Coordinates of C-alpha atoms in Angstrom, one line a residue:
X222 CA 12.2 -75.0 2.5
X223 CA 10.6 -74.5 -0.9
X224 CA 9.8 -77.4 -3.0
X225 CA 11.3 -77.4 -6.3
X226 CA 8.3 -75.5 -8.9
X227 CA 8.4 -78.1 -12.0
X228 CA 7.1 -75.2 -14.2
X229 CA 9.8 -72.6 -16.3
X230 CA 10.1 -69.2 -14.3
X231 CA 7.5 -67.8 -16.8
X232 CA 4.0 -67.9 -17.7
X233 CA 0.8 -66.8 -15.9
X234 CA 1.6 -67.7 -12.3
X235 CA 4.7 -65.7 -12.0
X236 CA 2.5 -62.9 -13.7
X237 CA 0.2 -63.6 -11.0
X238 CA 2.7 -63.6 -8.4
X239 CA 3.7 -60.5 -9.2
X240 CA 0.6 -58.7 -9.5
X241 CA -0.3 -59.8 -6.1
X242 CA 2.6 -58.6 -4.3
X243 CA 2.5 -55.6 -5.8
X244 CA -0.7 -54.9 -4.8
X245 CA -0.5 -55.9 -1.4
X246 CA -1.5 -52.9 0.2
X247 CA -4.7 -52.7 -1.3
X248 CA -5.3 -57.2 -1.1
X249 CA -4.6 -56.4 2.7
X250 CA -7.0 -53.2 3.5
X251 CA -9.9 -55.2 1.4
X252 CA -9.3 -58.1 3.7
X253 CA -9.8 -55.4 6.3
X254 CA -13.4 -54.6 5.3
X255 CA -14.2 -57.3 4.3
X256 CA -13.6 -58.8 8.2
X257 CA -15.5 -56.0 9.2
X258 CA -18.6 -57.5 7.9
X259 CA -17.9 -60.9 7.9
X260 CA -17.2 -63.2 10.9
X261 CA -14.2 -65.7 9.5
X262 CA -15.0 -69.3 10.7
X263 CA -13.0 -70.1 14.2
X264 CA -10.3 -72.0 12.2
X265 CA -9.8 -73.6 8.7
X266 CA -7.5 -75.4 6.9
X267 CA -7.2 -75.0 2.9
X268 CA -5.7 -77.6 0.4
X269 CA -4.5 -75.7 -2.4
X270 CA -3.2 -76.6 -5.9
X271 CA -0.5 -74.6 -7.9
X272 CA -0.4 -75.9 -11.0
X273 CA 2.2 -73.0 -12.4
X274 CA -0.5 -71.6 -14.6
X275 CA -2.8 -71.3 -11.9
X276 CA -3.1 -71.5 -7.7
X277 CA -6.4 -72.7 -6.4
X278 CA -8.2 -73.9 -3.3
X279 CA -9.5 -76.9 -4.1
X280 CA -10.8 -78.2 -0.4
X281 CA -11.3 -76.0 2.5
X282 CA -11.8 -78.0 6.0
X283 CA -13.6 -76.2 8.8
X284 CA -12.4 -78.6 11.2
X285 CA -9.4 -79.3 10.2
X286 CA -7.3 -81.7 12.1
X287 CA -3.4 -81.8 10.9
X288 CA -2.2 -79.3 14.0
X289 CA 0.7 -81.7 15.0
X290 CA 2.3 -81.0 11.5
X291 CA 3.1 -77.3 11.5
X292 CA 6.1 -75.9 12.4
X293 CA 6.4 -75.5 16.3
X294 CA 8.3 -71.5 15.1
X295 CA 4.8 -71.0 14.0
X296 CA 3.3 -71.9 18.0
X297 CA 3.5 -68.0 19.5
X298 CA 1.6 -66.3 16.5
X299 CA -1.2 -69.4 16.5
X300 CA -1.7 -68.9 20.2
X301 CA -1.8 -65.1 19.5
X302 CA -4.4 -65.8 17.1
X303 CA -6.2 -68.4 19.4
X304 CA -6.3 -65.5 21.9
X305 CA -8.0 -63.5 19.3
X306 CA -10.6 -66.4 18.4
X307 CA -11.6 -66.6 21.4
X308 CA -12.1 -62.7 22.5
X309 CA -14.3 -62.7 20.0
X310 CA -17.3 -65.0 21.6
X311 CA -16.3 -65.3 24.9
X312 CA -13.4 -62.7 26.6
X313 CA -13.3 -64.0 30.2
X314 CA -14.0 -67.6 29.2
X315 CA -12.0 -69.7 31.8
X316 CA -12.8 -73.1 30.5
X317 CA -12.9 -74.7 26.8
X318 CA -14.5 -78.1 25.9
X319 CA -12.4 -79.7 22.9
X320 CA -14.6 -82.3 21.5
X321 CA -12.4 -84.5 19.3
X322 CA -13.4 -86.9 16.2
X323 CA -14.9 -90.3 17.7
X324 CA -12.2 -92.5 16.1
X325 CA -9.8 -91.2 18.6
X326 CA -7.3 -94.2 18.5
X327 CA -5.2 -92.7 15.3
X328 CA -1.7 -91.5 16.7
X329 CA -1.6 -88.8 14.4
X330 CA -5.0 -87.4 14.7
X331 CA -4.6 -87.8 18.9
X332 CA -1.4 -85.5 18.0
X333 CA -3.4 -83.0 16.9
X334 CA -5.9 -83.1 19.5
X335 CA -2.8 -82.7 22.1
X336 CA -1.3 -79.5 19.9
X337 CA -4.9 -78.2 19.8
X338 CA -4.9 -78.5 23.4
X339 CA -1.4 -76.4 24.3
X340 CA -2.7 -73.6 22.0
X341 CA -5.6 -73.0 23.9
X342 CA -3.7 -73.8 27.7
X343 CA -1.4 -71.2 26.6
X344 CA -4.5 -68.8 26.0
X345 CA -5.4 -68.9 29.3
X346 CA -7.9 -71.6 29.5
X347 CA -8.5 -74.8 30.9
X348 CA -9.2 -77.4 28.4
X349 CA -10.5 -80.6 28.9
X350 CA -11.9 -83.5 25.8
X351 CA -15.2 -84.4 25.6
X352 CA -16.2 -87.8 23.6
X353 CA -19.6 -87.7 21.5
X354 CA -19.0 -91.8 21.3
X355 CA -21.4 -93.6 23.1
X356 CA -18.7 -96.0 24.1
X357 CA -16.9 -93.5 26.3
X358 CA -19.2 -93.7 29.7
X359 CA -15.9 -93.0 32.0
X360 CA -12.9 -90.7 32.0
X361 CA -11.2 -92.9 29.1
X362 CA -7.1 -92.7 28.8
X363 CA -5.8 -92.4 25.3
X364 CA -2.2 -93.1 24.8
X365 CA 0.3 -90.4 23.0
X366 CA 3.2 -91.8 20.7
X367 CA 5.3 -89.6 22.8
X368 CA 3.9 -91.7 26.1
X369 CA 1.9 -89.1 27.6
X370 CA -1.9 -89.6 27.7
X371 CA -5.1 -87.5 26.9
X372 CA -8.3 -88.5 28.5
X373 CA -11.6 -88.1 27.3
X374 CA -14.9 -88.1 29.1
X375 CA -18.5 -88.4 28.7
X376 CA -20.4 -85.1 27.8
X377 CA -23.3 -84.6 30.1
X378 CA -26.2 -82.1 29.4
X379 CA -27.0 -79.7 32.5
X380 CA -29.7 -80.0 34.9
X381 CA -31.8 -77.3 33.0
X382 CA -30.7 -78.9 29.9
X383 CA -29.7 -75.3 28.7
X384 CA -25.6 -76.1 29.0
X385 CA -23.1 -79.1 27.7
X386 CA -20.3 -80.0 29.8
X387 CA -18.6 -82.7 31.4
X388 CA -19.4 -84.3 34.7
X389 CA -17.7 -81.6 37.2
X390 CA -16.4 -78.9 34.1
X391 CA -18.7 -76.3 32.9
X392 CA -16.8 -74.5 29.8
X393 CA -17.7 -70.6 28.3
X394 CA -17.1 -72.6 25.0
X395 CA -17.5 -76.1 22.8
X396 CA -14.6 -76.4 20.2
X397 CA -15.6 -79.3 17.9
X398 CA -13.0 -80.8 16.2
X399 CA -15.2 -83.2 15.0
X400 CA -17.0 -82.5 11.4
X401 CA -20.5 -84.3 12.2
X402 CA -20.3 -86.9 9.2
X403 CA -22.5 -89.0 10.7
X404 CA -25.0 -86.6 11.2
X405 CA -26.0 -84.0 14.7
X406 CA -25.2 -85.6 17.9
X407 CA -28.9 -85.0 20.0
X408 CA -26.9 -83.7 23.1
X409 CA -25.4 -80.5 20.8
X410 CA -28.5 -79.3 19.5
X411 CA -30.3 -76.2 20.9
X412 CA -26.9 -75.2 23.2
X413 CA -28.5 -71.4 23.4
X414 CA -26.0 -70.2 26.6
X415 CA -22.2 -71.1 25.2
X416 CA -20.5 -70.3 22.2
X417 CA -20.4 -73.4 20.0
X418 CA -17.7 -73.4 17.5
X419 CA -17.8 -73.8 14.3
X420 CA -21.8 -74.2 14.3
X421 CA -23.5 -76.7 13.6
X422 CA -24.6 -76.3 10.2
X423 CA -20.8 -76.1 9.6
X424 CA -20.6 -79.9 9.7
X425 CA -21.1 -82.2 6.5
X426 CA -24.6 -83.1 8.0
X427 CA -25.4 -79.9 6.8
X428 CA -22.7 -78.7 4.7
X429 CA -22.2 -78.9 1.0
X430 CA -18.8 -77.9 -1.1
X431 CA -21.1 -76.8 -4.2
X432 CA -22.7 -73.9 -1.5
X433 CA -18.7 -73.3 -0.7
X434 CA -17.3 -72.7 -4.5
X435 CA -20.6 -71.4 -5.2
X436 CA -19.3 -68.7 -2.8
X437 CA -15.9 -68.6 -3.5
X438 CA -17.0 -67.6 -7.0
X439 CA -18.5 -64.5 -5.6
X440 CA -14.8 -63.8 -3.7
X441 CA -13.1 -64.7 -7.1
X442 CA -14.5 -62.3 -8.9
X443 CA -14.0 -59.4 -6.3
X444 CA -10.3 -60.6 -6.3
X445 CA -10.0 -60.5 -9.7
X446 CA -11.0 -57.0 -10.3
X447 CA -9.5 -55.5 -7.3
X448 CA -5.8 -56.4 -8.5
X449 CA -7.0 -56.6 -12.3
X450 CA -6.6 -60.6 -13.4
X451 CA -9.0 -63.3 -14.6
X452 CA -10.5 -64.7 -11.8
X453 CA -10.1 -68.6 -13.3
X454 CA -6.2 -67.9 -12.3
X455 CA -7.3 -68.6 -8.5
X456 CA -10.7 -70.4 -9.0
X457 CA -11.6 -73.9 -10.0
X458 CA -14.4 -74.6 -12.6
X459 CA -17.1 -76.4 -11.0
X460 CA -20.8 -77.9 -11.2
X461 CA -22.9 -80.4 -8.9
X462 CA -24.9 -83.5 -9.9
X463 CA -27.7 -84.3 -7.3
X464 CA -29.8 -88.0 -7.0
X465 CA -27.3 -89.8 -8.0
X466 CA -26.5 -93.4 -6.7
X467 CA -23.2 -95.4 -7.6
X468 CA -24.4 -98.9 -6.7
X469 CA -27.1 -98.9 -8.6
X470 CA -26.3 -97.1 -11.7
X471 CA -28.4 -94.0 -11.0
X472 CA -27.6 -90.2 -12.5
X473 CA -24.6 -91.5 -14.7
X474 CA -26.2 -89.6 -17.6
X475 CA -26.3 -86.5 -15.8
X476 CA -23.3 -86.9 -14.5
X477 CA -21.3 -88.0 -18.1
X478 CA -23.5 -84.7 -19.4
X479 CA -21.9 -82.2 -16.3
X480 CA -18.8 -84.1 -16.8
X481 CA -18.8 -83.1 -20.7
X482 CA -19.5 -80.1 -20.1
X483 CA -17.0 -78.7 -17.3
X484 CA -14.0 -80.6 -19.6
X485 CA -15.3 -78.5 -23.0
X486 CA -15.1 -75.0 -20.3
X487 CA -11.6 -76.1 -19.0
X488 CA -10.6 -76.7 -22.8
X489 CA -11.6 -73.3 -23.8
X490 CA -9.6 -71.6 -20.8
X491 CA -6.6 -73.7 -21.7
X492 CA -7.2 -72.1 -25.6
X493 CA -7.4 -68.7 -24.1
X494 CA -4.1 -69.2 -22.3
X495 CA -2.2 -70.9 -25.3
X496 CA -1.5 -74.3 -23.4
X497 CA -1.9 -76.2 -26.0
X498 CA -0.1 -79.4 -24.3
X499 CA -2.0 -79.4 -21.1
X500 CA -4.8 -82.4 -21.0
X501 CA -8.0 -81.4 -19.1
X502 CA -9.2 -83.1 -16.2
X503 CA -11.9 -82.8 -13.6
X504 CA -12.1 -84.2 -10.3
X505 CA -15.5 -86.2 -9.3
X506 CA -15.9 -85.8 -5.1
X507 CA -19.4 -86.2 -3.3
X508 CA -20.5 -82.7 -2.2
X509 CA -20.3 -83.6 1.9
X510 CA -17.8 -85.3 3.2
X511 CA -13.8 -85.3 3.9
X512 CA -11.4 -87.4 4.5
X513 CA -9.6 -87.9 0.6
X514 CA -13.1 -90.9 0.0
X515 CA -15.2 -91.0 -2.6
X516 CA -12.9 -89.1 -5.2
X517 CA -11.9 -89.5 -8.6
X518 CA -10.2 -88.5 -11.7
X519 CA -11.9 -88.2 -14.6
X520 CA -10.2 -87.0 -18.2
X521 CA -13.2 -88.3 -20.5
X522 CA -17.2 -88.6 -19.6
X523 CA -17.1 -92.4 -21.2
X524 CA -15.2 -93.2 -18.0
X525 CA -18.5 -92.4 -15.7
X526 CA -20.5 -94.4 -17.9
X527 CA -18.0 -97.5 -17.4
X528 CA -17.2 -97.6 -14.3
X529 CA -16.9 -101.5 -12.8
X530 CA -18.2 -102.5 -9.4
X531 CA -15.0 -102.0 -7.2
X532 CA -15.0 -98.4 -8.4
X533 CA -19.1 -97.8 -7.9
X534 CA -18.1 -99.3 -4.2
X535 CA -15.5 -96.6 -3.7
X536 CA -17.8 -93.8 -4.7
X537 CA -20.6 -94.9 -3.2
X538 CA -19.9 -94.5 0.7
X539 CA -17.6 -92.2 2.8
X540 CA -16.6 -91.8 6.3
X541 CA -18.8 -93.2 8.9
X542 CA -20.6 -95.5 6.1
X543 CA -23.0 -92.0 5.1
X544 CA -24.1 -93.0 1.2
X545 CA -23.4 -90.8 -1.5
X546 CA -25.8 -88.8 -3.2
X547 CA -25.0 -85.7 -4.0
X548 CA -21.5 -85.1 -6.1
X549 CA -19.6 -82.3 -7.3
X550 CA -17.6 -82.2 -10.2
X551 CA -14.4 -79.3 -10.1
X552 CA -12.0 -78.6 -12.5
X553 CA -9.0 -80.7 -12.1
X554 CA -5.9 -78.4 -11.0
X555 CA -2.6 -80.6 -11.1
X556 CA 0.4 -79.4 -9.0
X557 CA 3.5 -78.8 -10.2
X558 CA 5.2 -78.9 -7.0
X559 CA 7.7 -81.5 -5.3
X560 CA 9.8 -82.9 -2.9
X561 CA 12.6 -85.0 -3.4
X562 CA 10.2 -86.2 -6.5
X563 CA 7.4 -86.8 -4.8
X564 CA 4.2 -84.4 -5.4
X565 CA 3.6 -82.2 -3.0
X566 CA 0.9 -79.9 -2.2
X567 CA 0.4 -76.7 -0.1
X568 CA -1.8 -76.7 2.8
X569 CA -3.0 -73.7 4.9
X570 CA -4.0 -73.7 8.3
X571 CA -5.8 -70.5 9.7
X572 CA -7.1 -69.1 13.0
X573 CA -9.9 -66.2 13.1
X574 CA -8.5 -64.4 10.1
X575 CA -5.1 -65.0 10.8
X576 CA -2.5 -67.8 8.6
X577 CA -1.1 -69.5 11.6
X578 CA 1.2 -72.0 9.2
X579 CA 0.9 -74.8 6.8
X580 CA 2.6 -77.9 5.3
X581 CA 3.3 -79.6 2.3
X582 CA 1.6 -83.2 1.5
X583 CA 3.5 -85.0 -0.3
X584 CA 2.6 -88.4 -1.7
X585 CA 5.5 -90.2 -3.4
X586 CA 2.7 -92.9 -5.2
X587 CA 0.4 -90.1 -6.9
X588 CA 0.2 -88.4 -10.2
X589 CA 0.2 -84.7 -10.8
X590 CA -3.2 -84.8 -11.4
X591 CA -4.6 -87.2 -8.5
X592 CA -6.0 -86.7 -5.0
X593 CA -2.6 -86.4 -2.0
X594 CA -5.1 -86.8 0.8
X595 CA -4.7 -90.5 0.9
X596 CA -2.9 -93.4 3.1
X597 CA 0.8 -93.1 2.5
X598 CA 0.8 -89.1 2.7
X599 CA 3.4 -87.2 4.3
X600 CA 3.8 -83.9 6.2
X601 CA 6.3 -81.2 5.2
X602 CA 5.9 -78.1 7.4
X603 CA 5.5 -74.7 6.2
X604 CA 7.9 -72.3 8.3
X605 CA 5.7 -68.9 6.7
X606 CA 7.2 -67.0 10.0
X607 CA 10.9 -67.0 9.8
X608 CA 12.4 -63.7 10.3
X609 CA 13.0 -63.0 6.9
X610 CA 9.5 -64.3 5.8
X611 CA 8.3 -60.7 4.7
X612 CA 7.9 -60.5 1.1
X613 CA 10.7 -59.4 -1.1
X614 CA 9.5 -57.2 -4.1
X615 CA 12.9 -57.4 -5.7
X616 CA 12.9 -61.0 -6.0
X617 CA 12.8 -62.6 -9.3
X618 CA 9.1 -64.1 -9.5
X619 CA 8.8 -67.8 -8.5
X620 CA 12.6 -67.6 -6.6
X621 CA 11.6 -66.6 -2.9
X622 CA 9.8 -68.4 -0.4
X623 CA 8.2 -65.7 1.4
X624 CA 6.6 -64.1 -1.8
X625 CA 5.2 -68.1 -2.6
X626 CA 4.0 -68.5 0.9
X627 CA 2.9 -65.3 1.1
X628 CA 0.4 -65.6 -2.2
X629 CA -0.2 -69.3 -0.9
X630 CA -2.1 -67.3 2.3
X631 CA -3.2 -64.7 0.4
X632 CA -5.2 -67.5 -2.0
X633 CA -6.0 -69.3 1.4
X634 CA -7.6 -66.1 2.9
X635 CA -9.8 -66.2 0.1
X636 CA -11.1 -69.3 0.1
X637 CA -11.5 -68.6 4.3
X638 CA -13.7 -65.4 3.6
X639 CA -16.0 -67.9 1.2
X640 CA -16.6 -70.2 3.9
X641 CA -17.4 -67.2 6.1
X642 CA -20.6 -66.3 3.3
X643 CA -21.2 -69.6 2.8
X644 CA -21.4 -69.8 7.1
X645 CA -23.4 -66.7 6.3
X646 CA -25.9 -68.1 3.9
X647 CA -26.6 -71.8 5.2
X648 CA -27.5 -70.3 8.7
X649 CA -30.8 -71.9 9.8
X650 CA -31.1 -69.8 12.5
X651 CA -29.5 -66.6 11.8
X652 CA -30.7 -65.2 15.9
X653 CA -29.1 -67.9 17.4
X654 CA -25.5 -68.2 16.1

């Protein structure tokens, strides 16, 4: 299933398209080296945005929940890929510790916990869920649209205060599906014996999307030379705007001024490219956090400036109530893709350095040039393993679905070996991890 491309089978994407498939062999042996000295991180999702003159990440999720809504044809290469996840830090590990988000009680979140679950069973591990909520001080039953249950439990730290289990399970390794919004959990710091996965300082206590892009510029760039395009075709503009406080009117001049800025860059790119109709937007998100909060769309700095009071309260606190201070501000990439009239947007999931699948979101309510991760979005899987998913070089560009879902992972991979720098780079203890 392809969504319909609202864009004329012309124009720099289908250049790009091409270019990348042809150069395949060479996008795939880089990848090779590149893997060889860089660790990817355990598993990341990556939103993307294919706007038909360009396809870029513009969010990558290193614990990204979503699981239940790929295609159960993709389930024998994820567990495949699991297997080799798991090699990597622990190769006779018997038992794994999933620790989920704390809001548990969402249907389609607990699906993903369950999915996450059967992967790793069908690694060869035992798997059990560990709760960082304080409210969880017993094996807790959590009930499964499909009426089976999950339990979660209490962690405990060991005796020696060395290891992090549960009551009677000690596990080779910690998988946090949990992004550590509101900050390090006590009982996960200093956990020198097991592999804990992603890292800490891979949560948004730590993590920051301006350190990410700043990266990803880095990758662009590579990518761009190696198969000889602009690197702006696959990379969003972007700039960050610290100390600054919604509520009380704080930074909004810095903010206008980055705004400004960014717009007048975007404006020139469009000139370059002879898209003389296309209106430039940017895209104003705080620098930590997830979860579609906090966002919005900006086409003119006056807008900062004016916001009212409902709109400083949406910008000014995220998940778990954390404030917002620091913001980035990234060029605004609409998509050109739908379903059934509705816009859609690819997502990638990955394991180790393997695509494992993806979806479409689709939000029937939202513009082009708007933010799908919001209440009232809707899964369409990605089947990027049927047989026939190997890409066809005789294809007209921007007609097969393997060659689009096969430059949607390519894009994806890139934005995967970013987050492995930026892992890299933001390590506060380099000895440890």
């Amino acid at each position: 299933m392809v969504p319909h491309l609202a864009t004329a089978v012309t124009g720099p994407l289908l250049d790009l398209e091409k270019k990348i498939l042809e150069a395949t062999p060479a996008i795939e042996r880089w990848f090779r080296l590149e893997w060889q000295e860089h660790t990817p991180p355990f598993y990341c999702s990556v939103d993307l945005r294919n706007a038909g003159y360009k396809l870029a990440p513009v969010d990558t999720n290193l614990f990204p929940g979503g699981f239940n809504n790929l295609s159960t044809e993709m389930l024998p290469l994820t567990v495949q890929a699991a297997m080799a996840a798991i090699d990597k830090y622990c190769p006779d590990a018997r038992n794994l510790l999933l620790i989920p988000e704390s809001h548990t009680r969402n249907p389609y979140y607990l699906q993903n916990v369950q999915r996450l679950m059967q992967i790793f069973r069908q690694t060869g591990l035992h798997v059990r869920l560990g709760s960082l909520s304080p409210e969880v001080t017993e094996p807790t039953p959590l009930a499964l649209p499909d009426g089976n249950m999950l339990v979660v439990e209490p962690l405990v730290r060991s005796p020696n205060g060395r290891r992090v289990g549960l009551a009677d399970f000690d596990p080779c390794t910690i998988l946090l599906n949990n992004d550590l919004s509101a900050g390090i959990p006590g009982i996960l710091e200093n956990v020198h014996e097991q592999s804990l996965l992603p890292p800490l300082h891979a949560g948004w206590a730590v993590r920051r999307k301006s350190n990410h892009f700043k990266a990803f510029d880095e990758v662009a760039k590579k990518f761009g030379k190696l198969i000889d395009i602009d690197p702006w075709l696959v990379n969003p503009l972007h700039s960050k705007c610290g100390e600054v406080n919604f509520q009380e009117d704080v930074g909004m001049e810095c903010l206008a001024d980055n705004v400004s800025a960014l717009l007048s860059k975007i404006k020139k790119k469009y000139k370059e490219y002879g898209m003389k109709d296309q209106k430039p937007f940017v895209i104003v998100k705080p620098d930590a956090g997830t979860y579609g909060m906090g966002i919005m769309t900006v086409k003119d700095a006056s807008e900062v400036k004016d916001l009212n009071r409902k709109q400083r309260n949406k910008m000014s606190v995220i998940k778990d109530g954390v404030t917002v201070t620091d913001v980035m501000i990234q060029e605004g990439v609409p998509t050109f893709e739908s379903i059934n009239d509705a816009v859609a947007e690819p997502v990638v999931y990955m394991i180790d350095r393997y695509v494992v699948g993806g979806f479409y979101r689709v939000h029937a309510e939202r513009g082009v040039d708007q933010n799908l991760n919001a209440p009232g979005s809707q899964y369409v899987p990605l089947a990027f393993a049927q047989q026939h998913a190997v890409p066809d070089l005789k294809a007209k560009p921007g007609t097969a679905a393997p060659n689009r879902f096969y430059v949607y992972g390519v894009v994806a991979r890139l934005a995967l070996l970013a987050a492995s720098l930026e892992l890299e780079r933001t390590d506060p203890d380099p000895e440890i991890y």
